[in-house]
PDB file of C-alpha atoms in Angstrom:
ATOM      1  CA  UNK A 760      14.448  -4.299  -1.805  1.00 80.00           C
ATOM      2  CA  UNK A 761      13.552  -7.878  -3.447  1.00 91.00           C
ATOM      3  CA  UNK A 762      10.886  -7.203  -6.028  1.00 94.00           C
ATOM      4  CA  UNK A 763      10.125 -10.921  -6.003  1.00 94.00           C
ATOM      5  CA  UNK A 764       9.166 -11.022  -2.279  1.00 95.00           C
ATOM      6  CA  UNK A 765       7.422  -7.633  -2.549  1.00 96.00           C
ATOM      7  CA  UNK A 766       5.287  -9.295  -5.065  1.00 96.00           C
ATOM      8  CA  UNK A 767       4.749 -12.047  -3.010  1.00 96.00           C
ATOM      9  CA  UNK A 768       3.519 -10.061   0.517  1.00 96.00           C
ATOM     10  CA  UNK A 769       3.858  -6.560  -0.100  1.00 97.00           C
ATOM     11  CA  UNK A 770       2.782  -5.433   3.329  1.00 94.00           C
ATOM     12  CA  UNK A 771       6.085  -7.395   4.345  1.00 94.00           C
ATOM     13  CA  UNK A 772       7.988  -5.680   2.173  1.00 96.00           C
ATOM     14  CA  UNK A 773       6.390  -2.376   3.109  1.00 96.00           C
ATOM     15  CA  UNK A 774       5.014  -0.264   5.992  1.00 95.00           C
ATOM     16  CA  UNK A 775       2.730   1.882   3.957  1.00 95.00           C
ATOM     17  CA  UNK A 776       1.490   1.972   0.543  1.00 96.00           C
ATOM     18  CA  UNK A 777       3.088   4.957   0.395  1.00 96.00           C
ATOM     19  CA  UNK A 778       6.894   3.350   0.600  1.00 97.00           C
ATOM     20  CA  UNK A 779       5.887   1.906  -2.828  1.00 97.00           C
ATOM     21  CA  UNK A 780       4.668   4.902  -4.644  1.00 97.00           C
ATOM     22  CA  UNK A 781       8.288   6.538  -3.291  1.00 96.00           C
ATOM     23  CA  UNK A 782      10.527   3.744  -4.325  1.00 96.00           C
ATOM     24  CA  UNK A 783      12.986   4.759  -6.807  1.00 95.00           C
ATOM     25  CA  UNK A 784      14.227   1.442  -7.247  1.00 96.00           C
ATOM     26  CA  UNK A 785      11.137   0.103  -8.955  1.00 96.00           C
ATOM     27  CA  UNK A 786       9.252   1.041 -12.128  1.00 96.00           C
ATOM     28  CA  UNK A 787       5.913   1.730 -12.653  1.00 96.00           C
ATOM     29  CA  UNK A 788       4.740  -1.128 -13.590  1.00 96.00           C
ATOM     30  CA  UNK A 789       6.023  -2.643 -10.580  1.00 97.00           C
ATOM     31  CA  UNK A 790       4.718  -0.608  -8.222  1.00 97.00           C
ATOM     32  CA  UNK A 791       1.308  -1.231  -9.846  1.00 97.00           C
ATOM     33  CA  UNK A 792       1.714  -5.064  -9.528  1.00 98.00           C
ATOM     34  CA  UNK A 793       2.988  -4.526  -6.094  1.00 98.00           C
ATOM     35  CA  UNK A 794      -0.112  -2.313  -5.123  1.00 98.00           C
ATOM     36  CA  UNK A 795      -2.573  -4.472  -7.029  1.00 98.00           C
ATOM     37  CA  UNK A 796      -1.683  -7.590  -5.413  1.00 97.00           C
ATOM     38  CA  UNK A 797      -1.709  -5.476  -1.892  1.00 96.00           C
ATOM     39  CA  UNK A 798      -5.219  -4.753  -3.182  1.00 96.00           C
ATOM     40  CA  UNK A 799      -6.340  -7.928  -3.422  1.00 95.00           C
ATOM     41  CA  UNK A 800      -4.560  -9.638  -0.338  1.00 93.00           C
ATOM     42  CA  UNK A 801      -6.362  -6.826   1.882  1.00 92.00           C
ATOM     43  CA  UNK A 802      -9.703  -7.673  -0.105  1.00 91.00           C
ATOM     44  CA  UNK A 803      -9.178 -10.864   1.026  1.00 90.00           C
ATOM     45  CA  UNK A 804      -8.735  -9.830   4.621  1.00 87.00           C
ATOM     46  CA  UNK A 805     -12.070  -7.946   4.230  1.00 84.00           C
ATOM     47  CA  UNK A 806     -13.925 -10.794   3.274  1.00 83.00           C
ATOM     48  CA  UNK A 807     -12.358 -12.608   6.350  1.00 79.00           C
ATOM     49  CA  UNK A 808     -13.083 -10.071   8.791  1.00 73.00           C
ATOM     50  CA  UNK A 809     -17.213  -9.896   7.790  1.00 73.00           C
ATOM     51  CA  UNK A 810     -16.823 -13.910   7.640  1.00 71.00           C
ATOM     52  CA  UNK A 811     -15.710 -13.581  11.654  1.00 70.00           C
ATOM     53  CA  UNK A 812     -12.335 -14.895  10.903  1.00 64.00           C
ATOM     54  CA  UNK A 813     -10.296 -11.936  11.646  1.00 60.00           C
ATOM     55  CA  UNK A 814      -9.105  -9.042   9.131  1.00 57.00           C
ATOM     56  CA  UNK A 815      -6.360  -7.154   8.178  1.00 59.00           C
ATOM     57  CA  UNK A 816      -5.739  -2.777   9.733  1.00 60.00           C
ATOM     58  CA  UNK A 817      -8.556  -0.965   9.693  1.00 62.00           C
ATOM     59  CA  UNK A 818      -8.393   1.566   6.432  1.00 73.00           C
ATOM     60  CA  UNK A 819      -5.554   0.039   4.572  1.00 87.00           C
ATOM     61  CA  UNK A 820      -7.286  -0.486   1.257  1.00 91.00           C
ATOM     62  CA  UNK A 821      -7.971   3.364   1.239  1.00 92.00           C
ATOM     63  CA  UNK A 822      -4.303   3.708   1.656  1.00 94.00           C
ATOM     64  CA  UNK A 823      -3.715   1.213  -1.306  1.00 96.00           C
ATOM     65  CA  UNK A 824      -6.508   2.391  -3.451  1.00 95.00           C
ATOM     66  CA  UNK A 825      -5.498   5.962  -2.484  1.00 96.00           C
ATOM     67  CA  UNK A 826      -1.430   5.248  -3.700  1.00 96.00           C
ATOM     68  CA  UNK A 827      -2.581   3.060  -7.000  1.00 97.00           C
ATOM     69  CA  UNK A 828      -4.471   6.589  -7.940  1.00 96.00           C
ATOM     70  CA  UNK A 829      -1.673   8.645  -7.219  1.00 96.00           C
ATOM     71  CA  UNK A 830       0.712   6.860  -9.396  1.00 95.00           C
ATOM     72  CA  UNK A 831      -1.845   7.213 -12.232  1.00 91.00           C
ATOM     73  CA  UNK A 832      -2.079  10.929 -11.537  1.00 89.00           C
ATOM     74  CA  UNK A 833       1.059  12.144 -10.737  1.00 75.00           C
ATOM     75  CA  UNK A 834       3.933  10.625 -12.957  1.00 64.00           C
ATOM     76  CA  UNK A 835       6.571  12.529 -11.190  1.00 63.00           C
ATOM     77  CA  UNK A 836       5.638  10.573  -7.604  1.00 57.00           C
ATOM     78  CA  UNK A 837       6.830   7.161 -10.032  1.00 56.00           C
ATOM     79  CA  UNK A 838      10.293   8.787  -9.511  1.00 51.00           C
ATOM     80  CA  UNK A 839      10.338   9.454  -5.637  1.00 46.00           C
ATOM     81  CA  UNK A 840       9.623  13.177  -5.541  1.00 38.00           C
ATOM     82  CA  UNK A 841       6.650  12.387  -2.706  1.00 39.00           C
ATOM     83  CA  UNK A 842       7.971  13.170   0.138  1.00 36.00           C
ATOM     84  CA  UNK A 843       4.835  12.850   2.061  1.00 40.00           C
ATOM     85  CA  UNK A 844       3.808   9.719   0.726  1.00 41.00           C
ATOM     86  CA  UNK A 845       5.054   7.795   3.180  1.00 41.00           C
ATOM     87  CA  UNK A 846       4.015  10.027   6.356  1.00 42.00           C
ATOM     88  CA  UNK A 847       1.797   7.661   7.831  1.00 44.00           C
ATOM     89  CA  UNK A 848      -1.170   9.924   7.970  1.00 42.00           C
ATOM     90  CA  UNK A 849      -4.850   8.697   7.004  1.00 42.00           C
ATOM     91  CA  UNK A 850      -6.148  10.945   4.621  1.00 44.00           C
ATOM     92  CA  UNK A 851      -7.538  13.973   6.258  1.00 42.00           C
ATOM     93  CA  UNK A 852      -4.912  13.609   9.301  1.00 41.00           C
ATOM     94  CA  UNK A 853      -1.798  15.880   9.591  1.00 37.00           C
ATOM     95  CA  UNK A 854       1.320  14.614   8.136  1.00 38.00           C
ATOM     96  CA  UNK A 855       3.610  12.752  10.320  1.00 39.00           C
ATOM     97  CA  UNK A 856       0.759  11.331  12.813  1.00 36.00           C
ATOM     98  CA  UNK A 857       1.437   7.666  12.216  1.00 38.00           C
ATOM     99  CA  UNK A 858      -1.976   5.925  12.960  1.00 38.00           C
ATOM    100  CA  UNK A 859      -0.058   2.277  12.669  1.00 40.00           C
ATOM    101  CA  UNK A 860      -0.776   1.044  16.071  1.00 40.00           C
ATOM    102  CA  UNK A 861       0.957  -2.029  18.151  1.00 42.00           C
ATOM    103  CA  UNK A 862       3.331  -3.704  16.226  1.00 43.00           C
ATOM    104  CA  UNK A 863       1.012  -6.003  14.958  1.00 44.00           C
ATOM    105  CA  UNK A 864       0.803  -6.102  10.763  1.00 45.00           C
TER     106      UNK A 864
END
């Protein structure tokens, strides 16, 4: 995993929030920078999408908001030890329904 192109897009990088939250490789501070900057790129497709101009997957600043709180509440997910974090599953769903659809991202 390249930290400095995770940085850079981090829904490149990643298929979920979730994958970032789980990463062993990175601290926490870098999985915070990662998520913020996730944050504000899907912000950014927000504003888009009401402006007409096309958006980003529906829910995925839930999913980023949802792992940024997790990190802060849960120190021991900073080390891996989610294993559901990554399951693909909006909150409410079952675990392991992966609502990704297409390919598109």
């Amino acid at each position: 995993m390249n930290y400095d192109h995770a940085i850079k897009n981090p829904a490149g990088a990643f298929n979920h929030p979730g994958e970032v939250v789980e990463n062993a490789s990175l601290t926490t501070d870098q999985k915070l920078k990662i998520l913020r900057q996730w944050e504000y790129d899907a912000r950014e497709l927000e504003v888009a999408e009401e402006e007409n101009m096309g958006g980003g997957p529906d829910d995925q600043l839930a999913w980023i908001l949802q792992a940024i709180a997790s990190i802060h509440q849960d120190p021991s997910k900073n080390s891996g030890a989610n294993p559901g974090a990554n399951s693909g599953a909006h909150p409410g769903e079952e675990p392991g329904v992966n609502s990704k659809q297409g390919g598109e991202g």
